[in-house]
Coordinates of C-alpha atoms in Angstrom, one line a residue:
M1 CA 74.2 16.9 0.0
G2 CA 70.9 18.2 1.5
A3 CA 69.6 19.0 -2.0
V4 CA 70.2 15.4 -3.1
I5 CA 68.3 14.1 0.0
N6 CA 65.4 16.4 -0.6
T7 CA 65.2 15.3 -4.2
G8 CA 65.0 11.6 -3.1
T9 CA 62.2 12.3 -0.6
S10 CA 60.2 14.2 -3.2
V11 CA 60.4 11.2 -5.6
E12 CA 59.2 8.8 -2.8
E13 CA 56.4 11.1 -1.9
S14 CA 55.3 11.4 -5.5
A15 CA 55.3 7.6 -5.8
A16 CA 53.2 7.2 -2.7
V17 CA 50.7 9.7 -4.1
V18 CA 50.5 7.7 -7.3
R19 CA 50.0 4.5 -5.4
R20 CA 47.3 6.0 -3.3
R21 CA 45.5 7.3 -6.4
G22 CA 45.8 4.0 -8.1
W23 CA 44.4 2.2 -5.0
A24 CA 41.5 4.7 -4.8
L25 CA 40.8 4.2 -8.5
R26 CA 40.7 0.4 -8.2
E27 CA 38.4 0.6 -5.2
A28 CA 36.1 3.0 -7.0
G29 CA 36.2 0.8 -10.1
A30 CA 35.3 -2.2 -8.0
A31 CA 32.4 -0.4 -6.5
V32 CA 31.1 0.6 -10.0
V33 CA 31.5 -2.9 -11.2
G34 CA 29.4 -4.1 -8.3
L35 CA 26.6 -1.6 -9.1
A36 CA 26.7 -2.5 -12.8
A37 CA 26.3 -6.2 -11.9
A38 CA 23.4 -5.5 -9.6
G39 CA 21.8 -3.6 -12.5
A40 CA 22.2 -6.7 -14.6
A41 CA 20.5 -8.7 -11.9
V42 CA 17.6 -6.4 -11.7
G43 CA 17.3 -6.1 -15.5
A44 CA 17.3 -9.9 -15.9
G45 CA 14.7 -10.3 -13.2
E46 CA 12.4 -7.7 -14.7
L47 CA 12.7 -9.2 -18.2
V48 CA 11.8 -12.7 -17.0
A49 CA 9.0 -11.4 -14.8
A50 CA 7.3 -10.0 -17.9
F51 CA 6.4 -13.6 -18.6
T52 CA 5.8 -14.9 -15.1
G53 CA 3.9 -11.9 -13.7
P54 CA 5.0 -8.5 -12.3
Q55 CA 4.6 -9.7 -8.7
T56 CA 7.4 -12.3 -9.3
S57 CA 10.0 -9.6 -10.0
P58 CA 12.8 -10.1 -7.4
V59 CA 12.5 -6.6 -6.0
I60 CA 8.7 -6.8 -5.8
A61 CA 8.9 -10.3 -4.3
V62 CA 11.3 -9.1 -1.6
G63 CA 9.2 -6.0 -0.9
S64 CA 6.1 -8.1 -0.5
A65 CA 7.8 -10.4 1.9
A66 CA 9.2 -7.4 3.8
I67 CA 5.6 -6.1 4.2
D68 CA 4.4 -9.4 5.5
L69 CA 7.3 -9.6 8.0
T70 CA 7.2 -6.0 9.1
P71 CA 5.9 -5.7 12.8
T72 CA 2.6 -3.9 13.2
W73 CA 4.1 -0.9 15.0
L74 CA 6.5 -0.3 12.1
K75 CA 3.6 -0.6 9.6
D76 CA 1.6 1.9 11.5
Y77 CA 4.6 4.3 11.6
A78 CA 5.0 3.9 7.8
V79 CA 1.3 4.7 7.1
R80 CA 1.3 7.6 9.6
T81 CA 4.5 9.1 8.3
F82 CA 4.3 8.4 4.5
G83 CA 0.6 7.9 4.0
T84 CA -0.2 6.4 0.6
D85 CA 3.5 6.9 -0.4
D86 CA 4.6 4.1 1.9
K87 CA 5.1 1.7 -0.9
P88 CA 7.3 3.9 -3.1
V89 CA 9.4 4.6 0.1
L90 CA 9.7 0.8 0.8
L91 CA 10.8 0.2 -2.8
A92 CA 13.3 3.0 -2.6
G93 CA 14.7 1.5 0.6
I94 CA 15.1 -1.9 -1.1
Y95 CA 16.9 -0.4 -4.1
L96 CA 19.2 1.6 -1.8
T97 CA 19.9 -1.4 0.3
M98 CA 20.7 -3.4 -2.8
A99 CA 23.0 -0.6 -4.0
V100 CA 25.0 -0.7 -0.7
L101 CA 25.2 -4.5 -0.9
A102 CA 26.2 -4.4 -4.5
T103 CA 29.0 -1.9 -3.7
L104 CA 30.3 -4.2 -1.0
A105 CA 30.0 -7.2 -3.4
G106 CA 32.1 -5.3 -6.0
L107 CA 34.8 -4.4 -3.4
L108 CA 34.9 -8.1 -2.4
A109 CA 35.0 -9.2 -6.0
G110 CA 38.0 -6.9 -6.6
R111 CA 39.9 -9.2 -4.2
R112 CA 38.2 -12.5 -5.0
P113 CA 35.8 -12.4 -8.0
A114 CA 34.2 -15.7 -7.2
L115 CA 33.4 -14.6 -3.6
G116 CA 31.8 -11.4 -4.8
A117 CA 29.8 -13.3 -7.4
V118 CA 28.5 -15.5 -4.6
V119 CA 27.1 -12.5 -2.7
L120 CA 25.0 -11.4 -5.7
A121 CA 23.9 -15.0 -6.2
L122 CA 22.6 -14.9 -2.6
F123 CA 20.5 -11.9 -3.5
G124 CA 18.9 -14.1 -6.1
G125 CA 18.4 -16.7 -3.4
L126 CA 16.6 -14.2 -1.2
G127 CA 14.3 -13.4 -4.1
I128 CA 13.6 -17.1 -4.6
W129 CA 12.6 -17.4 -1.0
A130 CA 10.5 -14.3 -1.1
A131 CA 8.7 -15.4 -4.2
L132 CA 7.9 -18.8 -2.9
S133 CA 6.9 -17.6 0.6
R134 CA 3.4 -16.4 -0.3
A135 CA 0.4 -18.6 -0.1
T136 CA -0.5 -18.1 -3.7
S137 CA 3.0 -18.7 -5.1
M138 CA 3.8 -21.2 -7.8
P139 CA 7.2 -22.8 -8.7
T140 CA 7.5 -20.5 -11.8
D141 CA 7.4 -17.5 -9.4
A142 CA 11.0 -18.3 -8.5
V143 CA 12.3 -18.1 -12.2
P144 CA 12.9 -14.3 -12.3
S145 CA 15.0 -14.5 -9.1
I146 CA 17.0 -17.4 -10.4
A147 CA 17.7 -15.4 -13.6
A148 CA 18.6 -12.4 -11.5
G149 CA 21.0 -14.3 -9.3
L150 CA 22.8 -16.0 -12.3
A151 CA 23.0 -12.8 -14.3
G152 CA 24.3 -10.7 -11.5
A153 CA 26.8 -13.3 -10.4
A154 CA 28.1 -13.8 -13.9
A155 CA 28.3 -10.1 -14.7
L156 CA 30.2 -9.4 -11.5
F157 CA 32.7 -12.3 -12.0
W158 CA 33.4 -11.2 -15.5
L159 CA 33.7 -7.5 -14.8
A160 CA 35.9 -8.1 -11.7
C161 CA 38.3 -10.4 -13.7
L162 CA 38.6 -7.6 -16.3
L163 CA 39.2 -5.1 -13.6
R164 CA 41.9 -7.1 -11.9
R165 CA 43.7 -7.6 -15.3
A166 CA 43.6 -3.9 -15.9
T167 CA 44.6 -2.6 -12.4
G168 CA 45.7 -5.5 -10.3
P169 CA 43.9 -6.8 -7.2
V170 CA 41.7 -4.4 -5.3
G171 CA 42.5 -4.3 -1.6
G172 CA 45.7 -3.7 0.3
R173 CA 47.8 -0.8 -0.7
P174 CA 50.9 -1.6 -2.7
A175 CA 54.1 -1.5 -0.6
S176 CA 56.2 -0.2 -3.4
T177 CA 55.9 1.0 -6.9
T178 CA 56.8 -2.4 -8.3
D179 CA 54.0 -4.3 -6.4
T180 CA 51.5 -4.0 -9.3
A181 CA 52.1 -3.9 -13.0
P182 CA 51.0 -0.7 -14.7
A183 CA 47.7 -1.1 -16.5
S184 CA 47.6 -0.9 -20.2
G185 CA 45.3 1.6 -22.0
P186 CA 43.5 -1.2 -23.9
D187 CA 42.8 -3.1 -20.7
R188 CA 41.3 0.0 -19.1
R189 CA 39.2 0.7 -22.1
R190 CA 38.0 -2.8 -22.1
V191 CA 36.8 -2.5 -18.5
L192 CA 35.0 0.8 -19.3
L193 CA 33.4 -0.6 -22.4
A194 CA 32.3 -3.8 -20.6
T195 CA 30.9 -1.9 -17.6
G196 CA 29.1 0.6 -19.8
S197 CA 27.7 -2.2 -21.9
T198 CA 26.5 -4.0 -18.9
V199 CA 24.7 -1.0 -17.6
A200 CA 23.1 -0.3 -21.0
V201 CA 22.0 -3.9 -21.4
A202 CA 20.6 -3.9 -17.8
A203 CA 18.7 -0.7 -18.5
V204 CA 17.2 -2.0 -21.7
A205 CA 16.3 -5.3 -20.0
G206 CA 14.8 -3.6 -17.0
V207 CA 12.8 -1.0 -18.8
G208 CA 11.9 -3.4 -21.6
G209 CA 10.8 -6.0 -19.2
R210 CA 8.6 -3.6 -17.2
T211 CA 7.1 -2.2 -20.4
L212 CA 6.5 -5.7 -21.7
A213 CA 4.9 -6.7 -18.4
D214 CA 2.6 -3.7 -18.5
S215 CA 1.5 -4.5 -22.0
R216 CA 1.0 -8.2 -21.3
N217 CA -1.1 -7.4 -18.2
D218 CA -2.9 -4.4 -19.5
I219 CA -6.6 -4.8 -18.8
T220 CA -7.7 -1.3 -19.7
A221 CA -9.6 -2.5 -22.8
A222 CA -11.3 -5.3 -20.8
R223 CA -12.3 -3.0 -18.1
N224 CA -13.6 -0.4 -20.6
A225 CA -15.7 -3.1 -22.3
V226 CA -17.7 -3.9 -19.1
R227 CA -21.3 -2.9 -19.5
L228 CA -22.9 -2.3 -16.2
P229 CA -26.5 -3.4 -16.0
A230 CA -29.2 -1.1 -14.6
P231 CA -29.6 -1.7 -10.9
A232 CA -32.5 -3.7 -9.7
V233 CA -32.4 -1.7 -6.5
R234 CA -31.5 1.9 -6.7
A235 CA -30.1 4.1 -4.0
A236 CA -32.3 7.0 -2.9
P237 CA -31.0 10.4 -4.1
V238 CA -28.9 12.2 -1.5
P239 CA -30.8 15.5 -0.8
L240 CA -28.9 18.8 -1.3
A241 CA -29.4 19.6 2.3
A242 CA -27.1 16.7 3.1
R243 CA -24.2 18.4 1.3
P244 CA -23.4 21.8 2.7
A245 CA -21.8 24.1 0.2
I246 CA -18.9 25.3 2.3
P247 CA -15.4 25.9 0.8
G248 CA -12.9 23.5 2.2
L249 CA -15.5 20.9 3.2
P250 CA -15.0 17.6 1.4
S251 CA -17.6 16.8 -1.3
F252 CA -20.3 14.3 -0.1
Y253 CA -19.2 11.8 -2.7
T254 CA -15.4 11.1 -3.0
A255 CA -14.1 11.0 -6.5
N256 CA -12.6 7.7 -7.4
A257 CA -9.2 9.3 -8.1
D258 CA -9.2 10.8 -4.6
F259 CA -10.5 7.8 -2.7
Y260 CA -7.9 6.6 -0.2
R261 CA -6.0 3.4 -0.9
V262 CA -4.3 1.4 1.9
D263 CA -3.3 -2.1 1.2
T264 CA -0.2 -4.3 1.0
A265 CA 0.0 -4.8 -2.8
L266 CA 3.2 -3.5 -4.3
T267 CA 1.9 -4.3 -7.8
L268 CA -1.8 -4.0 -8.5
P269 CA -3.4 -7.4 -9.4
R270 CA -4.7 -7.0 -13.0
I271 CA -7.5 -9.4 -13.6
D272 CA -9.2 -9.9 -16.9
P273 CA -12.9 -10.2 -16.1
R274 CA -13.3 -12.8 -18.8
N275 CA -11.0 -15.1 -16.7
W276 CA -12.3 -14.1 -13.3
S277 CA -14.5 -16.4 -11.1
L278 CA -15.6 -16.4 -7.5
R279 CA -15.5 -19.6 -5.5
V280 CA -17.9 -19.9 -2.5
H281 CA -17.1 -22.9 -0.3
G282 CA -16.5 -24.2 3.2
L283 CA -19.3 -24.6 5.6
V284 CA -22.0 -24.4 3.0
D285 CA -24.5 -27.0 1.6
H286 CA -24.0 -26.0 -2.0
P287 CA -20.5 -24.8 -3.0
L288 CA -20.7 -22.3 -5.9
E289 CA -18.4 -20.9 -8.5
I290 CA -19.7 -17.9 -10.6
S291 CA -18.1 -16.0 -13.5
F292 CA -18.1 -12.3 -14.0
D293 CA -20.9 -12.5 -16.5
E294 CA -23.0 -14.5 -14.1
L295 CA -22.3 -12.0 -11.4
L296 CA -23.5 -9.2 -13.6
R297 CA -26.7 -11.1 -14.4
R298 CA -27.6 -11.3 -10.8
P299 CA -29.9 -8.5 -9.5
L300 CA -27.6 -5.6 -8.8
E301 CA -28.1 -3.1 -6.0
E302 CA -26.9 0.5 -5.5
M303 CA -25.5 1.3 -2.1
D304 CA -24.3 4.7 -0.8
Y305 CA -21.6 3.9 1.8
T306 CA -18.8 5.5 3.7
L307 CA -15.8 3.2 3.9
S308 CA -13.0 3.9 6.4
C309 CA -9.6 2.5 7.2
V310 CA -8.6 1.3 10.7
S311 CA -5.2 2.9 10.1
N312 CA -6.8 6.3 10.2
E313 CA -5.5 8.6 13.0
V314 CA -7.9 10.9 14.7
G315 CA -8.8 13.5 12.1
G316 CA -7.1 11.5 9.4
P317 CA -7.9 11.3 5.6
Y318 CA -8.5 7.5 5.1
V319 CA -12.2 7.7 4.7
G320 CA -14.5 8.2 1.6
T321 CA -18.0 7.9 0.4
S322 CA -19.0 6.3 -2.9
R323 CA -22.1 5.1 -4.7
W324 CA -21.4 1.4 -5.1
L325 CA -23.1 -1.1 -7.3
G326 CA -23.0 -4.9 -6.8
A327 CA -24.7 -8.1 -6.1
S328 CA -26.1 -9.0 -2.7
L329 CA -23.6 -10.9 -0.6
P330 CA -26.2 -12.2 1.9
A331 CA -28.3 -13.5 -1.0
L332 CA -25.3 -15.4 -2.5
L333 CA -24.6 -17.0 0.9
R334 CA -28.2 -18.0 1.4
E335 CA -28.1 -19.6 -2.0
A336 CA -25.0 -21.5 -1.0
G337 CA -26.7 -22.5 2.3
V338 CA -24.6 -21.6 5.3
R339 CA -24.3 -24.4 7.8
S340 CA -24.9 -24.3 11.5
G341 CA -21.8 -23.4 13.5
A342 CA -20.3 -21.1 10.8
Q343 CA -18.9 -17.9 12.3
Q344 CA -16.7 -16.2 9.8
L345 CA -16.5 -15.3 6.1
V346 CA -13.0 -15.3 4.8
G347 CA -12.4 -13.4 1.6
R348 CA -9.2 -14.1 -0.4
S349 CA -7.7 -11.7 -2.8
K350 CA -5.9 -12.6 -6.1
D351 CA -2.7 -11.5 -4.4
G352 CA -3.2 -13.8 -1.4
M353 CA -4.6 -11.3 1.1
T354 CA -7.2 -12.7 3.5
I355 CA -9.9 -10.7 5.1
G356 CA -12.1 -12.2 7.8
T357 CA -15.7 -10.9 8.4
P358 CA -17.9 -11.9 11.3
L359 CA -20.7 -13.9 9.5
D360 CA -23.3 -12.4 11.8
A361 CA -22.5 -8.9 10.4
V362 CA -23.1 -10.1 6.9
L363 CA -26.4 -11.9 7.6
D364 CA -28.1 -9.5 10.1
G365 CA -30.0 -7.6 7.4
R366 CA -27.5 -4.9 6.4
Q367 CA -26.8 -4.3 2.7
A368 CA -23.5 -6.1 2.1
L369 CA -22.3 -6.2 -1.5
L370 CA -20.1 -7.9 -4.0
A371 CA -19.3 -4.6 -5.6
V372 CA -18.5 -4.3 -9.3
A373 CA -18.8 -0.5 -9.7
M374 CA -17.9 2.7 -7.9
N375 CA -19.5 6.1 -8.6
G376 CA -21.0 5.0 -11.9
E377 CA -18.0 3.2 -13.4
A378 CA -16.5 -0.3 -13.2
L379 CA -14.2 -0.5 -10.1
P380 CA -10.8 1.1 -10.7
V381 CA -8.0 -1.5 -10.6
A382 CA -6.6 0.2 -7.5
H383 CA -9.9 -0.4 -5.8
G384 CA -10.4 -4.0 -6.5
F385 CA -11.5 -4.6 -10.2
P386 CA -13.3 -6.7 -11.1
C387 CA -14.9 -7.4 -7.7
R388 CA -14.6 -6.5 -4.1
S389 CA -16.7 -7.0 -1.0
L390 CA -18.3 -4.4 1.2
V391 CA -19.9 -4.9 4.6
P392 CA -21.2 -1.6 6.2
G393 CA -20.3 -0.9 9.8
L394 CA -16.8 -2.5 9.6
Y395 CA -13.4 -1.2 8.8
G396 CA -12.0 -2.2 5.5
Y397 CA -9.5 -4.7 7.0
T398 CA -12.4 -6.9 8.2
S399 CA -14.9 -6.3 5.4
A400 CA -13.6 -5.1 2.1
T401 CA -11.6 -7.7 0.1
K402 CA -10.2 -6.1 -3.1
W403 CA -9.5 -8.3 -6.1
L404 CA -11.8 -10.9 -4.5
V405 CA -11.6 -14.5 -6.0
D406 CA -12.6 -16.7 -3.1
L407 CA -15.1 -16.8 -0.2
E408 CA -14.8 -19.4 2.5
V409 CA -17.5 -19.9 5.2
T410 CA -15.6 -21.1 8.2
T411 CA -15.1 -20.7 12.0
F412 CA -12.9 -18.3 14.0
A413 CA -10.9 -21.2 15.3
A414 CA -10.2 -22.6 11.9
H415 CA -8.6 -19.6 10.3
D416 CA -6.9 -16.3 11.4
P417 CA -7.0 -13.8 8.5
Y418 CA -3.9 -11.7 7.6
W419 CA -4.5 -8.8 10.0
V420 CA -5.8 -10.9 12.9
K421 CA -2.5 -12.9 12.8
R422 CA -0.8 -9.6 13.3
G423 CA -2.8 -8.7 16.5
W424 CA -5.6 -6.6 15.1
D425 CA -9.1 -7.0 16.5
R426 CA -11.2 -9.7 14.8
T427 CA -14.4 -7.7 14.6
G428 CA -13.3 -4.3 13.2
A429 CA -16.4 -2.3 14.1
V430 CA -16.1 1.3 13.0
K431 CA -15.6 3.7 15.9
T432 CA -17.6 7.0 16.2
T433 CA -15.4 9.6 14.6
S434 CA -15.7 13.3 13.9
R435 CA -13.3 15.7 12.2
I436 CA -12.9 19.4 11.8
D437 CA -12.3 20.2 8.1
V438 CA -12.8 23.9 8.2
P439 CA -10.8 26.0 9.1
A440 CA -7.7 24.0 8.1
P441 CA -5.1 23.3 10.9
F442 CA -3.1 26.4 11.7
A443 CA -5.3 28.5 9.4
R444 CA -5.4 32.3 9.9
V445 CA -9.0 33.6 10.0
P446 CA -10.4 37.1 10.5
A447 CA -11.9 38.1 13.8
G448 CA -15.7 38.0 14.1
D449 CA -18.0 35.2 13.2
V450 CA -16.1 32.1 11.9
T451 CA -17.6 29.1 10.1
V452 CA -16.4 25.8 11.6
A453 CA -17.4 22.7 9.5
G454 CA -16.5 19.1 9.3
T455 CA -17.6 15.5 8.9
A456 CA -18.6 12.7 11.3
W457 CA -19.4 9.0 10.8
A458 CA -20.3 5.9 12.8
T459 CA -21.3 3.6 10.0
H460 CA -24.4 1.4 10.5
R461 CA -25.2 3.4 13.7
G462 CA -25.4 6.9 12.2
I463 CA -24.7 10.3 13.8
T464 CA -27.3 12.1 15.8
A465 CA -25.3 15.0 17.3
V466 CA -22.0 16.9 16.9
E467 CA -20.7 19.4 19.4
V468 CA -17.9 21.9 19.1
R469 CA -16.0 23.9 21.8
V470 CA -13.4 26.6 21.8
D471 CA -10.4 26.7 24.2
G472 CA -11.9 24.1 26.5
G473 CA -15.1 26.1 27.1
P474 CA -18.7 24.9 27.0
W475 CA -19.8 22.5 24.2
A476 CA -22.1 24.0 21.6
Q477 CA -24.4 22.0 19.3
A478 CA -23.4 22.1 15.7
V479 CA -26.0 22.1 12.9
L480 CA -26.2 18.7 11.3
A481 CA -26.8 18.4 7.5
T482 CA -29.7 16.2 6.5
D483 CA -29.2 12.6 7.5
A484 CA -28.7 10.5 4.3
G485 CA -28.6 7.2 6.2
P486 CA -26.7 5.4 9.0
D487 CA -24.1 3.9 6.6
L488 CA -23.0 7.4 5.4
W489 CA -21.0 10.2 7.0
R490 CA -22.8 13.3 8.1
Q491 CA -21.5 16.8 7.6
W492 CA -22.0 19.6 10.1
T493 CA -21.5 23.3 10.5
H494 CA -21.1 25.7 13.4
T495 CA -20.8 29.4 13.7
W496 CA -18.1 30.5 16.1
A497 CA -19.5 33.9 17.1
G498 CA -17.3 36.8 18.0
A499 CA -14.0 35.1 17.5
R500 CA -11.3 37.3 19.1
P501 CA -7.7 37.8 17.9
G502 CA -5.2 35.2 19.2
T503 CA -4.4 31.5 18.9
H504 CA -7.4 29.3 19.7
R505 CA -8.0 25.5 20.0
L506 CA -11.1 24.0 18.5
E507 CA -12.4 20.5 19.5
V508 CA -15.2 18.4 18.2
R509 CA -17.1 15.3 19.4
A510 CA -20.0 13.3 18.0
T511 CA -22.8 11.2 19.3
D512 CA -23.9 8.1 17.4
G513 CA -27.3 6.6 16.8
T514 CA -27.2 4.5 19.9
G515 CA -26.7 7.6 22.1
A516 CA -23.0 6.9 22.8
V517 CA -20.8 9.9 22.9
Q518 CA -17.4 9.8 21.1
P519 CA -14.8 9.1 23.9
E520 CA -12.2 11.7 24.7
A521 CA -9.4 9.2 25.6
R522 CA -6.9 9.0 22.8
A523 CA -6.0 5.6 21.5
A524 CA -3.8 4.6 18.5
P525 CA -5.3 2.8 15.6
F526 CA -3.9 -0.6 16.7
P527 CA -5.6 -2.9 17.5
S528 CA -9.2 -1.8 16.8
G529 CA -9.2 1.8 15.6
A530 CA -8.3 5.2 16.9
T531 CA -10.4 7.1 19.4
G532 CA -10.2 10.7 20.8
W533 CA -11.5 14.1 20.0
H534 CA -10.1 15.9 16.9
T535 CA -8.5 19.1 17.8
T536 CA -7.2 21.9 15.6
V537 CA -5.5 25.2 16.3
V538 CA -6.2 28.4 14.4
T539 CA -5.1 32.0 14.6
V540 CA -7.7 34.8 14.6
T541 CA -6.3 38.0 13.2

């Protein structure tokens, strides 16, 4: 009798295991179906964006909107934590979030295909809103997101219906072995074939769309065809004494490939110089519009200049020096005729970014440029090709509009540029900064005389002194390299005599051309640039 009971129990347990496995397989299948449909959405969006512009891709549009909506403290954290990799991290986060939502949409579609399809259609709706939210948007910018939403919704509805036919509804666990009909082999194969085909088509569409977009927007040949005229005003040669030959010390000029890049562009604007023009308007007597050829025909000037980013932490890397070539920005504004009462020059980028520069800083005699070249070659695309503005003495966020297409002379009250709207200081004057480059942080150095070297800058004021101290002791004057000009960084060296074994703290501070000493008090980059003495720790062995 007991043996019969045991046999019945074993059969029931086996049936329950089978049901649980079937339920788990249906749930997993629904999740995979959701991911495949999301892939179809992304692929369709990328393919259509090849014809409307890379910036209109749904993922890029959503990412750009996310950047615009991100609070300042979070942007600072992203730059501080990820550096120039902040954009790939953002895009990876968007794809990961989409994958999670697609999985949930697939599970929902397993119960109600139409409802799951609506969720993916809403993703397309988010892309439409993001694409149209930018100041430079056009109605056609929404087309890739429309295509993505329709493709994703249709793919999910179709795949979910096939899945239900093959396995039964996804969701509640069957109460008995007869609650769901057994799936046939052909139905299962149909689901696998349909899902695999969807993934393959999505991959081909996505990769093909991105490749097509790159080829349609490739301006390499146009950039290489630019012939830079000889400058009418040449920069003075930088003396060798301005460039100490110390291992580990940055070169005086920063190579284009190593020059920092901090901006909000998820896709680089690619502008054919043959189609580029610059409009000058607003509070001017004679509005202007000039082509790239006309810009090159103006008297071009060379300018050696150290550009720095307001996001730079104390001792940070977002600073570099280049030999720039461009047309005089003050001369262009004088030609346009600036009207009385004008206070601000607003530069607009091709991607919609606005940079506001105090007009007094442009017209006070400093050498501000509409730059077309960097270190002897046409501007790299990542640094603003075909034209960017540069105004010495100011951080990039108030002076250096990349991919410049529009200049508006206006007042402070009439317009708040992008960063000012987000709470940053309107002026953006560069703070006096010094940095220890040698020895590297946490380096191990031999006892005895140790070379300490670094870089200091206070653009448009210059550096007149640098001091170093060890373990909070007395300040010692560093040896300054030859001064190459107030708009350039100045490198320095110091011999730390008789360094003894142990862990030691090195500090540096600079004095600018006005006699002001770099402040000790630490301040974060927001809202007007970091302050504080750079400190590094080394071990003497």
